[in-house]
Amino acid sequence: DQQVKQNSPSLSVQEGRISILNCDYTNSMFDYFLWYKKYPAEGPTFLISISSIKDKNEDGRFTVFLNKSAKHLSLHIVPSQPGDSAVYFCAASSQGGSEKLVFGKGMKLTVNP
Amino acid sequence: DTAVSQTPKYLVTQMGNDKSIKCEQNLGHDTMYWYKQDSKKFLKIMFSYNNKELIINETVPNRFSPKSPDKAHLNLHINSLELGDSAVYFCASSPIGQGLSYEQYFGPGTRLTVT
């Protein structure tokens, strides 16, 4: 029973363009969401997070949008750079983030020069 | 200076053996975790410790036993290894409960192959 879903396994974009990564969740108790980036043979690295009291959080080139009614969040990367090529995981937790993280399956982003 | 480190990075062993994976964090976090990433690439939590106390224990076979000698270390011991235990195991730590953010910081992973 996947509570966090990343339905697209991969995305390819041109350098300088926008990358949009999507994530859906089913558990309405989730109230804290995170994005992680993972390079091969390395552990996931925290990228950006958002609490359910917000609908947008921005950090440099990375912006996460949350649509609670649709149980959907997205990560926007603008402009995309070749170094952004990695697998991106969406994760969610409840009770303000104090509960365990539930991860999606990940999506591979390729940014072409 | 590595924040979360794991040893070994690769582990190849035969069925039935007992093995351990070590994890150390130098971030001063109170909470540590073990995750398993299986062949389908899902990252699933196995255990969580807070200040050496077990707080999360998912449905994991009791062949897996975590041990936390102090809050900077969380080791994972696996008895009677099975083929299905082959996976990448990630250790993580978090400042949860310390009034800070809730992000988890991951180690580089240990690829376990059981033959």
mmCIF file with all atom_site columns, C-alpha atoms in Angstrom:
data_model
loop_
_atom_site.group_PDB
_atom_site.id
_atom_site.type_symbol
_atom_site.label_atom_id
_atom_site.label_alt_id
_atom_site.label_comp_id
_atom_site.label_asym_id
_atom_site.label_entity_id
_atom_site.label_seq_id
_atom_site.pdbx_PDB_ins_code
_atom_site.Cartn_x
_atom_site.Cartn_y
_atom_site.Cartn_z
_atom_site.occupancy
_atom_site.B_iso_or_equiv
_atom_site.pdbx_formal_charge
_atom_site.auth_seq_id
_atom_site.auth_comp_id
_atom_site.auth_asym_id
_atom_site.auth_atom_id
_atom_site.pdbx_PDB_model_num
ATOM 1   C CA . ASP A 1 1   ? 0.000  0.000   0.000   1.00 0.00 ? 1   ASP A CA 1
ATOM 2   C CA . GLN A 1 2   ? 1.923  2.988   -1.307  1.00 0.00 ? 2   GLN A CA 1
ATOM 3   C CA . GLN A 1 3   ? 1.086  6.041   0.725   1.00 0.00 ? 3   GLN A CA 1
ATOM 4   C CA . VAL A 1 4   ? 3.478  8.250   -1.227  1.00 0.00 ? 4   VAL A CA 1
ATOM 5   C CA . LYS A 1 5   ? 3.494  7.925   -4.977  1.00 0.00 ? 5   LYS A CA 1
ATOM 6   C CA . GLN A 1 6   ? 5.826  9.236   -7.610  1.00 0.00 ? 6   GLN A CA 1
ATOM 7   C CA . ASN A 1 7   ? 4.133  7.995   -10.724 1.00 0.00 ? 7   ASN A CA 1
ATOM 8   C CA . SER A 1 8   ? 6.684  9.105   -13.277 1.00 0.00 ? 8   SER A CA 1
ATOM 9   C CA . PRO A 1 9   ? 9.887  7.058   -13.098 1.00 0.00 ? 9   PRO A CA 1
ATOM 10  C CA . SER A 1 10  ? 11.951 9.531   -15.060 1.00 0.00 ? 10  SER A CA 1
ATOM 11  C CA . LEU A 1 11  ? 12.120 13.025  -16.522 1.00 0.00 ? 11  LEU A CA 1
ATOM 12  C CA . SER A 1 12  ? 14.514 14.529  -19.033 1.00 0.00 ? 12  SER A CA 1
ATOM 13  C CA . VAL A 1 13  ? 14.884 18.309  -19.485 1.00 0.00 ? 13  VAL A CA 1
ATOM 14  C CA . GLN A 1 14  ? 17.245 20.702  -21.166 1.00 0.00 ? 14  GLN A CA 1
ATOM 15  C CA . GLU A 1 15  ? 19.692 22.762  -19.149 1.00 0.00 ? 15  GLU A CA 1
ATOM 16  C CA . GLY A 1 16  ? 18.211 26.116  -18.221 1.00 0.00 ? 16  GLY A CA 1
ATOM 17  C CA . ARG A 1 17  ? 14.617 24.948  -18.436 1.00 0.00 ? 17  ARG A CA 1
ATOM 18  C CA . ILE A 1 18  ? 12.237 24.175  -15.598 1.00 0.00 ? 18  ILE A CA 1
ATOM 19  C CA . SER A 1 19  ? 12.041 20.698  -14.063 1.00 0.00 ? 19  SER A CA 1
ATOM 20  C CA . ILE A 1 20  ? 8.760  19.776  -12.387 1.00 0.00 ? 20  ILE A CA 1
ATOM 21  C CA . LEU A 1 21  ? 8.683  16.663  -10.239 1.00 0.00 ? 21  LEU A CA 1
ATOM 22  C CA . ASN A 1 22  ? 5.339  15.476  -8.911  1.00 0.00 ? 22  ASN A CA 1
ATOM 23  C CA . CYS A 1 23  ? 4.317  13.516  -5.844  1.00 0.00 ? 23  CYS A CA 1
ATOM 24  C CA . ASP A 1 24  ? 0.917  12.329  -4.586  1.00 0.00 ? 24  ASP A CA 1
ATOM 25  C CA . TYR A 1 25  ? 0.013  11.006  -1.177  1.00 0.00 ? 25  TYR A CA 1
ATOM 26  C CA . THR A 1 26  ? -2.974 9.156   0.210   1.00 0.00 ? 26  THR A CA 1
ATOM 27  C CA . ASN A 1 27  ? -2.649 9.520   3.985   1.00 0.00 ? 27  ASN A CA 1
ATOM 28  C CA . SER A 1 28  ? -4.487 12.647  5.131   1.00 0.00 ? 28  SER A CA 1
ATOM 29  C CA . MET A 1 29  ? -2.542 12.539  8.417   1.00 0.00 ? 29  MET A CA 1
ATOM 30  C CA . PHE A 1 30  ? 0.654  13.550  6.638   1.00 0.00 ? 30  PHE A CA 1
ATOM 31  C CA . ASP A 1 31  ? 1.508  17.121  7.518   1.00 0.00 ? 31  ASP A CA 1
ATOM 32  C CA . TYR A 1 32  ? 5.175  17.471  6.690   1.00 0.00 ? 32  TYR A CA 1
ATOM 33  C CA . PHE A 1 33  ? 6.765  16.802  3.327   1.00 0.00 ? 33  PHE A CA 1
ATOM 34  C CA . LEU A 1 34  ? 10.354 16.608  2.164   1.00 0.00 ? 34  LEU A CA 1
ATOM 35  C CA . TRP A 1 35  ? 12.305 16.179  -1.039  1.00 0.00 ? 35  TRP A CA 1
ATOM 36  C CA . TYR A 1 36  ? 15.584 14.318  -1.147  1.00 0.00 ? 36  TYR A CA 1
ATOM 37  C CA . LYS A 1 37  ? 18.124 14.045  -3.940  1.00 0.00 ? 37  LYS A CA 1
ATOM 38  C CA . LYS A 1 38  ? 20.234 10.947  -4.423  1.00 0.00 ? 38  LYS A CA 1
ATOM 39  C CA . TYR A 1 39  ? 23.297 10.394  -6.547  1.00 0.00 ? 39  TYR A CA 1
ATOM 40  C CA . PRO A 1 40  ? 24.450 6.840   -7.397  1.00 0.00 ? 40  PRO A CA 1
ATOM 41  C CA . ALA A 1 41  ? 26.319 5.086   -4.596  1.00 0.00 ? 41  ALA A CA 1
ATOM 42  C CA . GLU A 1 42  ? 25.507 7.880   -2.145  1.00 0.00 ? 42  GLU A CA 1
ATOM 43  C CA . GLY A 1 43  ? 22.869 8.381   0.513   1.00 0.00 ? 43  GLY A CA 1
ATOM 44  C CA . PRO A 1 44  ? 19.852 10.648  -0.032  1.00 0.00 ? 44  PRO A CA 1
ATOM 45  C CA . THR A 1 45  ? 20.549 14.329  0.617   1.00 0.00 ? 45  THR A CA 1
ATOM 46  C CA . PHE A 1 46  ? 17.896 16.630  2.031   1.00 0.00 ? 46  PHE A CA 1
ATOM 47  C CA . LEU A 1 47  ? 16.785 19.268  -0.448  1.00 0.00 ? 47  LEU A CA 1
ATOM 48  C CA . ILE A 1 48  ? 13.737 21.156  0.774   1.00 0.00 ? 48  ILE A CA 1
ATOM 49  C CA . SER A 1 49  ? 10.703 20.636  2.978   1.00 0.00 ? 49  SER A CA 1
ATOM 50  C CA . ILE A 1 50  ? 7.257  22.093  3.538   1.00 0.00 ? 50  ILE A CA 1
ATOM 51  C CA . SER A 1 51  ? 4.803  22.012  6.394   1.00 0.00 ? 51  SER A CA 1
ATOM 52  C CA . SER A 1 52  ? 1.112  21.551  5.700   1.00 0.00 ? 52  SER A CA 1
ATOM 53  C CA . ILE A 1 53  ? 0.417  25.033  7.066   1.00 0.00 ? 53  ILE A CA 1
ATOM 54  C CA . LYS A 1 54  ? 2.101  26.430  3.973   1.00 0.00 ? 54  LYS A CA 1
ATOM 55  C CA . ASP A 1 55  ? 1.423  25.982  0.285   1.00 0.00 ? 55  ASP A CA 1
ATOM 56  C CA . LYS A 1 56  ? 4.805  27.065  -0.995  1.00 0.00 ? 56  LYS A CA 1
ATOM 57  C CA . ASN A 1 57  ? 8.393  27.029  0.165   1.00 0.00 ? 57  ASN A CA 1
ATOM 58  C CA . GLU A 1 58  ? 11.296 28.385  -1.816  1.00 0.00 ? 58  GLU A CA 1
ATOM 59  C CA . ASP A 1 59  ? 15.041 27.910  -1.474  1.00 0.00 ? 59  ASP A CA 1
ATOM 60  C CA . GLY A 1 60  ? 17.148 29.286  -4.270  1.00 0.00 ? 60  GLY A CA 1
ATOM 61  C CA . ARG A 1 61  ? 16.394 27.417  -7.478  1.00 0.00 ? 61  ARG A CA 1
ATOM 62  C CA . PHE A 1 62  ? 14.124 24.962  -5.655  1.00 0.00 ? 62  PHE A CA 1
ATOM 63  C CA . THR A 1 63  ? 10.461 25.561  -4.859  1.00 0.00 ? 63  THR A CA 1
ATOM 64  C CA . VAL A 1 64  ? 8.021  23.078  -3.398  1.00 0.00 ? 64  VAL A CA 1
ATOM 65  C CA . PHE A 1 65  ? 4.281  23.552  -3.833  1.00 0.00 ? 65  PHE A CA 1
ATOM 66  C CA . LEU A 1 66  ? 1.687  21.783  -1.710  1.00 0.00 ? 66  LEU A CA 1
ATOM 67  C CA . ASN A 1 67  ? -1.955 21.291  -2.661  1.00 0.00 ? 67  ASN A CA 1
ATOM 68  C CA . LYS A 1 68  ? -3.554 19.687  0.370   1.00 0.00 ? 68  LYS A CA 1
ATOM 69  C CA . SER A 1 69  ? -6.999 19.296  -1.134  1.00 0.00 ? 69  SER A CA 1
ATOM 70  C CA . ALA A 1 70  ? -5.529 17.320  -4.014  1.00 0.00 ? 70  ALA A CA 1
ATOM 71  C CA . LYS A 1 71  ? -2.970 15.583  -1.770  1.00 0.00 ? 71  LYS A CA 1
ATOM 72  C CA . HIS A 1 72  ? -0.326 16.614  -4.241  1.00 0.00 ? 72  HIS A CA 1
ATOM 73  C CA . LEU A 1 73  ? 3.039  18.291  -4.065  1.00 0.00 ? 73  LEU A CA 1
ATOM 74  C CA . SER A 1 74  ? 5.529  19.269  -6.672  1.00 0.00 ? 74  SER A CA 1
ATOM 75  C CA . LEU A 1 75  ? 9.158  20.310  -6.783  1.00 0.00 ? 75  LEU A CA 1
ATOM 76  C CA . HIS A 1 76  ? 10.173 22.970  -9.283  1.00 0.00 ? 76  HIS A CA 1
ATOM 77  C CA . ILE A 1 77  ? 13.809 23.433  -10.225 1.00 0.00 ? 77  ILE A CA 1
ATOM 78  C CA . VAL A 1 78  ? 14.549 26.628  -12.143 1.00 0.00 ? 78  VAL A CA 1
ATOM 79  C CA . PRO A 1 79  ? 16.853 26.847  -13.980 1.00 0.00 ? 79  PRO A CA 1
ATOM 80  C CA . SER A 1 80  ? 17.802 23.196  -14.228 1.00 0.00 ? 80  SER A CA 1
ATOM 81  C CA . GLN A 1 81  ? 21.495 22.379  -14.299 1.00 0.00 ? 81  GLN A CA 1
ATOM 82  C CA . PRO A 1 82  ? 23.327 19.201  -15.363 1.00 0.00 ? 82  PRO A CA 1
ATOM 83  C CA . GLY A 1 83  ? 24.428 18.727  -11.738 1.00 0.00 ? 83  GLY A CA 1
ATOM 84  C CA . ASP A 1 84  ? 20.772 18.346  -10.795 1.00 0.00 ? 84  ASP A CA 1
ATOM 85  C CA . SER A 1 85  ? 20.714 14.996  -12.583 1.00 0.00 ? 85  SER A CA 1
ATOM 86  C CA . ALA A 1 86  ? 19.900 12.512  -9.824  1.00 0.00 ? 86  ALA A CA 1
ATOM 87  C CA . VAL A 1 87  ? 17.070 10.465  -8.364  1.00 0.00 ? 87  VAL A CA 1
ATOM 88  C CA . TYR A 1 88  ? 14.597 12.571  -6.395  1.00 0.00 ? 88  TYR A CA 1
ATOM 89  C CA . PHE A 1 89  ? 12.569 11.116  -3.549  1.00 0.00 ? 89  PHE A CA 1
ATOM 90  C CA . CYS A 1 90  ? 9.439  12.608  -2.105  1.00 0.00 ? 90  CYS A CA 1
ATOM 91  C CA . ALA A 1 91  ? 8.824  11.808  1.583   1.00 0.00 ? 91  ALA A CA 1
ATOM 92  C CA . ALA A 1 92  ? 6.055  12.517  4.061   1.00 0.00 ? 92  ALA A CA 1
ATOM 93  C CA . SER A 1 93  ? 5.471  12.271  7.778   1.00 0.00 ? 93  SER A CA 1
ATOM 94  C CA . SER A 1 94  ? 2.804  13.145  10.323  1.00 0.00 ? 94  SER A CA 1
ATOM 95  C CA . GLN A 1 95  ? 2.586  14.945  13.669  1.00 0.00 ? 95  GLN A CA 1
ATOM 96  C CA . GLY A 1 96  ? 4.570  17.875  12.423  1.00 0.00 ? 96  GLY A CA 1
ATOM 97  C CA . GLY A 1 97  ? 7.394  15.742  11.173  1.00 0.00 ? 97  GLY A CA 1
ATOM 98  C CA . SER A 1 98  ? 8.043  13.814  14.351  1.00 0.00 ? 98  SER A CA 1
ATOM 99  C CA . GLU A 1 99  ? 6.806  10.540  12.916  1.00 0.00 ? 99  GLU A CA 1
ATOM 100 C CA . LYS A 1 100 ? 8.705  8.261   10.575  1.00 0.00 ? 100 LYS A CA 1
ATOM 101 C CA . LEU A 1 101 ? 9.314  9.291   6.976   1.00 0.00 ? 101 LEU A CA 1
ATOM 102 C CA . VAL A 1 102 ? 7.419  7.449   4.274   1.00 0.00 ? 102 VAL A CA 1
ATOM 103 C CA . PHE A 1 103 ? 9.205  7.626   0.938   1.00 0.00 ? 103 PHE A CA 1
ATOM 104 C CA . GLY A 1 104 ? 8.035  7.478   -2.629  1.00 0.00 ? 104 GLY A CA 1
ATOM 105 C CA . LYS A 1 105 ? 9.776  5.260   -5.141  1.00 0.00 ? 105 LYS A CA 1
ATOM 106 C CA . GLY A 1 106 ? 11.870 8.067   -6.563  1.00 0.00 ? 106 GLY A CA 1
ATOM 107 C CA . MET A 1 107 ? 12.129 9.693   -9.956  1.00 0.00 ? 107 MET A CA 1
ATOM 108 C CA . LYS A 1 108 ? 15.242 9.954   -12.079 1.00 0.00 ? 108 LYS A CA 1
ATOM 109 C CA . LEU A 1 109 ? 15.877 13.449  -13.415 1.00 0.00 ? 109 LEU A CA 1
ATOM 110 C CA . THR A 1 110 ? 18.280 13.928  -16.291 1.00 0.00 ? 110 THR A CA 1
ATOM 111 C CA . VAL A 1 111 ? 19.301 17.457  -17.249 1.00 0.00 ? 111 VAL A CA 1
ATOM 112 C CA . ASN A 1 112 ? 20.910 17.571  -20.652 1.00 0.00 ? 112 ASN A CA 1
ATOM 113 C CA . PRO A 1 113 ? 23.567 20.197  -21.414 1.00 0.00 ? 113 PRO A CA 1
ATOM 114 C CA . ASP B 2 1   ? 34.479 15.305  7.980   1.00 0.00 ? 1   ASP B CA 1
ATOM 115 C CA . THR B 2 2   ? 31.637 12.900  7.298   1.00 0.00 ? 2   THR B CA 1
ATOM 116 C CA . ALA B 2 3   ? 28.380 13.637  9.112   1.00 0.00 ? 3   ALA B CA 1
ATOM 117 C CA . VAL B 2 4   ? 26.892 10.131  8.959   1.00 0.00 ? 4   VAL B CA 1
ATOM 118 C CA . SER B 2 5   ? 29.245 7.277   8.170   1.00 0.00 ? 5   SER B CA 1
ATOM 119 C CA . GLN B 2 6   ? 28.622 3.590   7.632   1.00 0.00 ? 6   GLN B CA 1
ATOM 120 C CA . THR B 2 7   ? 30.948 0.622   7.452   1.00 0.00 ? 7   THR B CA 1
ATOM 121 C CA . PRO B 2 8   ? 31.356 -1.412  5.425   1.00 0.00 ? 8   PRO B CA 1
ATOM 122 C CA . LYS B 2 9   ? 30.200 0.114   2.152   1.00 0.00 ? 9   LYS B CA 1
ATOM 123 C CA . TYR B 2 10  ? 29.928 -3.284  0.495   1.00 0.00 ? 10  TYR B CA 1
ATOM 124 C CA . LEU B 2 11  ? 29.255 -6.629  2.151   1.00 0.00 ? 11  LEU B CA 1
ATOM 125 C CA . VAL B 2 12  ? 29.073 -9.949  0.333   1.00 0.00 ? 12  VAL B CA 1
ATOM 126 C CA . THR B 2 13  ? 28.286 -13.002 2.394   1.00 0.00 ? 13  THR B CA 1
ATOM 127 C CA . GLN B 2 14  ? 26.675 -16.411 2.238   1.00 0.00 ? 14  GLN B CA 1
ATOM 128 C CA . MET B 2 15  ? 23.267 -17.458 3.429   1.00 0.00 ? 15  MET B CA 1
ATOM 129 C CA . GLY B 2 16  ? 23.139 -18.402 7.064   1.00 0.00 ? 16  GLY B CA 1
ATOM 130 C CA . ASN B 2 17  ? 25.973 -16.118 8.141   1.00 0.00 ? 17  ASN B CA 1
ATOM 131 C CA . ASP B 2 18  ? 25.713 -13.381 10.769  1.00 0.00 ? 18  ASP B CA 1
ATOM 132 C CA . LYS B 2 19  ? 26.913 -9.898  9.895   1.00 0.00 ? 19  LYS B CA 1
ATOM 133 C CA . SER B 2 20  ? 26.954 -6.387  11.340  1.00 0.00 ? 20  SER B CA 1
ATOM 134 C CA . ILE B 2 21  ? 26.815 -2.918  9.819   1.00 0.00 ? 21  ILE B CA 1
ATOM 135 C CA . LYS B 2 22  ? 28.072 0.021   11.827  1.00 0.00 ? 22  LYS B CA 1
ATOM 136 C CA . CYS B 2 23  ? 26.834 3.594   11.764  1.00 0.00 ? 23  CYS B CA 1
ATOM 137 C CA . GLU B 2 24  ? 28.187 6.724   13.407  1.00 0.00 ? 24  GLU B CA 1
ATOM 138 C CA . GLN B 2 25  ? 27.016 10.334  13.290  1.00 0.00 ? 25  GLN B CA 1
ATOM 139 C CA . ASN B 2 26  ? 28.945 13.394  14.443  1.00 0.00 ? 26  ASN B CA 1
ATOM 140 C CA . LEU B 2 27  ? 26.042 15.831  14.142  1.00 0.00 ? 27  LEU B CA 1
ATOM 141 C CA . GLY B 2 28  ? 25.031 15.690  17.785  1.00 0.00 ? 28  GLY B CA 1
ATOM 142 C CA . HIS B 2 29  ? 21.595 14.359  16.866  1.00 0.00 ? 29  HIS B CA 1
ATOM 143 C CA . ASP B 2 30  ? 19.531 12.402  19.356  1.00 0.00 ? 30  ASP B CA 1
ATOM 144 C CA . THR B 2 31  ? 17.672 10.235  16.853  1.00 0.00 ? 31  THR B CA 1
ATOM 145 C CA . MET B 2 32  ? 19.066 7.624   14.471  1.00 0.00 ? 32  MET B CA 1
ATOM 146 C CA . TYR B 2 33  ? 17.444 5.315   11.950  1.00 0.00 ? 33  TYR B CA 1
ATOM 147 C CA . TRP B 2 34  ? 17.995 2.296   9.768   1.00 0.00 ? 34  TRP B CA 1
ATOM 148 C CA . TYR B 2 35  ? 16.343 2.135   6.343   1.00 0.00 ? 35  TYR B CA 1
ATOM 149 C CA . LYS B 2 36  ? 16.307 -0.629  3.754   1.00 0.00 ? 36  LYS B CA 1
ATOM 150 C CA . GLN B 2 37  ? 16.194 0.069   0.026   1.00 0.00 ? 37  GLN B CA 1
ATOM 151 C CA . ASP B 2 38  ? 15.110 -3.082  -1.731  1.00 0.00 ? 38  ASP B CA 1
ATOM 152 C CA . SER B 2 39  ? 15.342 -4.107  -5.377  1.00 0.00 ? 39  SER B CA 1
ATOM 153 C CA . LYS B 2 40  ? 12.218 -2.079  -6.163  1.00 0.00 ? 40  LYS B CA 1
ATOM 154 C CA . LYS B 2 41  ? 14.049 1.001   -4.893  1.00 0.00 ? 41  LYS B CA 1
ATOM 155 C CA . PHE B 2 42  ? 11.645 1.769   -2.063  1.00 0.00 ? 42  PHE B CA 1
ATOM 156 C CA . LEU B 2 43  ? 13.282 3.256   1.023   1.00 0.00 ? 43  LEU B CA 1
ATOM 157 C CA . LYS B 2 44  ? 11.554 1.778   4.053   1.00 0.00 ? 44  LYS B CA 1
ATOM 158 C CA . ILE B 2 45  ? 12.232 2.489   7.677   1.00 0.00 ? 45  ILE B CA 1
ATOM 159 C CA . MET B 2 46  ? 13.269 -0.450  9.835   1.00 0.00 ? 46  MET B CA 1
ATOM 160 C CA . PHE B 2 47  ? 14.185 1.024   13.214  1.00 0.00 ? 47  PHE B CA 1
ATOM 161 C CA . SER B 2 48  ? 14.551 4.311   15.003  1.00 0.00 ? 48  SER B CA 1
ATOM 162 C CA . TYR B 2 49  ? 16.394 5.074   18.215  1.00 0.00 ? 49  TYR B CA 1
ATOM 163 C CA . ASN B 2 50  ? 16.200 8.205   20.311  1.00 0.00 ? 50  ASN B CA 1
ATOM 164 C CA . ASN B 2 51  ? 18.934 8.646   22.891  1.00 0.00 ? 51  ASN B CA 1
ATOM 165 C CA . LYS B 2 52  ? 19.697 4.916   22.780  1.00 0.00 ? 52  LYS B CA 1
ATOM 166 C CA . GLU B 2 53  ? 16.040 4.005   23.235  1.00 0.00 ? 53  GLU B CA 1
ATOM 167 C CA . LEU B 2 54  ? 14.122 2.105   20.546  1.00 0.00 ? 54  LEU B CA 1
ATOM 168 C CA . ILE B 2 55  ? 11.148 4.187   19.397  1.00 0.00 ? 55  ILE B CA 1
ATOM 169 C CA . ILE B 2 56  ? 10.235 2.722   16.021  1.00 0.00 ? 56  ILE B CA 1
ATOM 170 C CA . ASN B 2 57  ? 10.336 -0.961  15.166  1.00 0.00 ? 57  ASN B CA 1
ATOM 171 C CA . GLU B 2 58  ? 8.633  -1.734  11.895  1.00 0.00 ? 58  GLU B CA 1
ATOM 172 C CA . THR B 2 59  ? 7.628  -5.230  10.890  1.00 0.00 ? 59  THR B CA 1
ATOM 173 C CA . VAL B 2 60  ? 11.165 -6.500  10.628  1.00 0.00 ? 60  VAL B CA 1
ATOM 174 C CA . PRO B 2 61  ? 12.188 -10.130 11.251  1.00 0.00 ? 61  PRO B CA 1
ATOM 175 C CA . ASN B 2 62  ? 13.762 -10.584 14.660  1.00 0.00 ? 62  ASN B CA 1
ATOM 176 C CA . ARG B 2 63  ? 16.918 -11.766 12.885  1.00 0.00 ? 63  ARG B CA 1
ATOM 177 C CA . PHE B 2 64  ? 17.596 -8.032  12.637  1.00 0.00 ? 64  PHE B CA 1
ATOM 178 C CA . SER B 2 65  ? 18.737 -6.494  15.901  1.00 0.00 ? 65  SER B CA 1
ATOM 179 C CA . PRO B 2 66  ? 19.780 -2.870  16.210  1.00 0.00 ? 66  PRO B CA 1
ATOM 180 C CA . LYS B 2 67  ? 22.099 -1.824  18.994  1.00 0.00 ? 67  LYS B CA 1
ATOM 181 C CA . SER B 2 68  ? 22.860 1.696   20.141  1.00 0.00 ? 68  SER B CA 1
ATOM 182 C CA . PRO B 2 69  ? 25.851 1.849   22.501  1.00 0.00 ? 69  PRO B CA 1
ATOM 183 C CA . ASP B 2 70  ? 25.546 5.637   22.660  1.00 0.00 ? 70  ASP B CA 1
ATOM 184 C CA . LYS B 2 71  ? 23.516 8.252   20.862  1.00 0.00 ? 71  LYS B CA 1
ATOM 185 C CA . ALA B 2 72  ? 26.177 8.747   18.182  1.00 0.00 ? 72  ALA B CA 1
ATOM 186 C CA . HIS B 2 73  ? 26.181 5.087   17.133  1.00 0.00 ? 73  HIS B CA 1
ATOM 187 C CA . LEU B 2 74  ? 23.523 2.733   15.833  1.00 0.00 ? 74  LEU B CA 1
ATOM 188 C CA . ASN B 2 75  ? 24.673 -0.660  14.619  1.00 0.00 ? 75  ASN B CA 1
ATOM 189 C CA . LEU B 2 76  ? 22.634 -3.264  12.803  1.00 0.00 ? 76  LEU B CA 1
ATOM 190 C CA . HIS B 2 77  ? 23.256 -6.938  13.399  1.00 0.00 ? 77  HIS B CA 1
ATOM 191 C CA . ILE B 2 78  ? 21.676 -9.531  11.126  1.00 0.00 ? 78  ILE B CA 1
ATOM 192 C CA . ASN B 2 79  ? 21.545 -13.202 12.042  1.00 0.00 ? 79  ASN B CA 1
ATOM 193 C CA . SER B 2 80  ? 21.051 -16.145 9.695   1.00 0.00 ? 80  SER B CA 1
ATOM 194 C CA . LEU B 2 81  ? 21.187 -14.071 6.531   1.00 0.00 ? 81  LEU B CA 1
ATOM 195 C CA . GLU B 2 82  ? 18.745 -14.910 3.755   1.00 0.00 ? 82  GLU B CA 1
ATOM 196 C CA . LEU B 2 83  ? 18.771 -14.145 0.032   1.00 0.00 ? 83  LEU B CA 1
ATOM 197 C CA . GLY B 2 84  ? 15.941 -11.664 0.543   1.00 0.00 ? 84  GLY B CA 1
ATOM 198 C CA . ASP B 2 85  ? 18.103 -9.587  2.853   1.00 0.00 ? 85  ASP B CA 1
ATOM 199 C CA . SER B 2 86  ? 20.122 -8.422  -0.139  1.00 0.00 ? 86  SER B CA 1
ATOM 200 C CA . ALA B 2 87  ? 19.553 -4.682  -0.332  1.00 0.00 ? 87  ALA B CA 1
ATOM 201 C CA . VAL B 2 88  ? 21.144 -1.342  0.378   1.00 0.00 ? 88  VAL B CA 1
ATOM 202 C CA . TYR B 2 89  ? 20.911 -0.363  4.041   1.00 0.00 ? 89  TYR B CA 1
ATOM 203 C CA . PHE B 2 90  ? 21.008 3.310   4.969   1.00 0.00 ? 90  PHE B CA 1
ATOM 204 C CA . CYS B 2 91  ? 21.629 4.794   8.352   1.00 0.00 ? 91  CYS B CA 1
ATOM 205 C CA . ALA B 2 92  ? 20.278 8.271   9.099   1.00 0.00 ? 92  ALA B CA 1
ATOM 206 C CA . SER B 2 93  ? 20.146 10.747  11.944  1.00 0.00 ? 93  SER B CA 1
ATOM 207 C CA . SER B 2 94  ? 17.868 13.650  12.816  1.00 0.00 ? 94  SER B CA 1
ATOM 208 C CA . PRO B 2 95  ? 17.595 16.448  15.372  1.00 0.00 ? 95  PRO B CA 1
ATOM 209 C CA . ILE B 2 96  ? 13.907 15.563  15.907  1.00 0.00 ? 96  ILE B CA 1
ATOM 210 C CA . GLY B 2 97  ? 12.906 16.333  19.450  1.00 0.00 ? 97  GLY B CA 1
ATOM 211 C CA . GLN B 2 98  ? 15.731 18.812  19.931  1.00 0.00 ? 98  GLN B CA 1
ATOM 212 C CA . GLY B 2 99  ? 13.569 21.747  18.870  1.00 0.00 ? 99  GLY B CA 1
ATOM 213 C CA . LEU B 2 100 ? 15.224 21.844  15.487  1.00 0.00 ? 100 LEU B CA 1
ATOM 214 C CA . SER B 2 101 ? 14.218 20.829  11.998  1.00 0.00 ? 101 SER B CA 1
ATOM 215 C CA . TYR B 2 102 ? 12.922 17.403  11.108  1.00 0.00 ? 102 TYR B CA 1
ATOM 216 C CA . GLU B 2 103 ? 15.168 16.578  8.196   1.00 0.00 ? 103 GLU B CA 1
ATOM 217 C CA . GLN B 2 104 ? 17.019 13.312  8.292   1.00 0.00 ? 104 GLN B CA 1
ATOM 218 C CA . TYR B 2 105 ? 20.641 13.067  7.238   1.00 0.00 ? 105 TYR B CA 1
ATOM 219 C CA . PHE B 2 106 ? 21.673 9.877   5.530   1.00 0.00 ? 106 PHE B CA 1
ATOM 220 C CA . GLY B 2 107 ? 24.859 7.875   5.404   1.00 0.00 ? 107 GLY B CA 1
ATOM 221 C CA . PRO B 2 108 ? 26.273 6.597   2.097   1.00 0.00 ? 108 PRO B CA 1
ATOM 222 C CA . GLY B 2 109 ? 24.644 3.191   2.413   1.00 0.00 ? 109 GLY B CA 1
ATOM 223 C CA . THR B 2 110 ? 25.864 -0.383  2.741   1.00 0.00 ? 110 THR B CA 1
ATOM 224 C CA . ARG B 2 111 ? 25.177 -2.701  -0.177  1.00 0.00 ? 111 ARG B CA 1
ATOM 225 C CA . LEU B 2 112 ? 24.576 -6.164  1.254   1.00 0.00 ? 112 LEU B CA 1
ATOM 226 C CA . THR B 2 113 ? 24.649 -9.114  -1.131  1.00 0.00 ? 113 THR B CA 1
ATOM 227 C CA . VAL B 2 114 ? 23.699 -12.530 0.179   1.00 0.00 ? 114 VAL B CA 1
ATOM 228 C CA . THR B 2 115 ? 24.698 -15.471 -2.028  1.00 0.00 ? 115 THR B CA 1
#
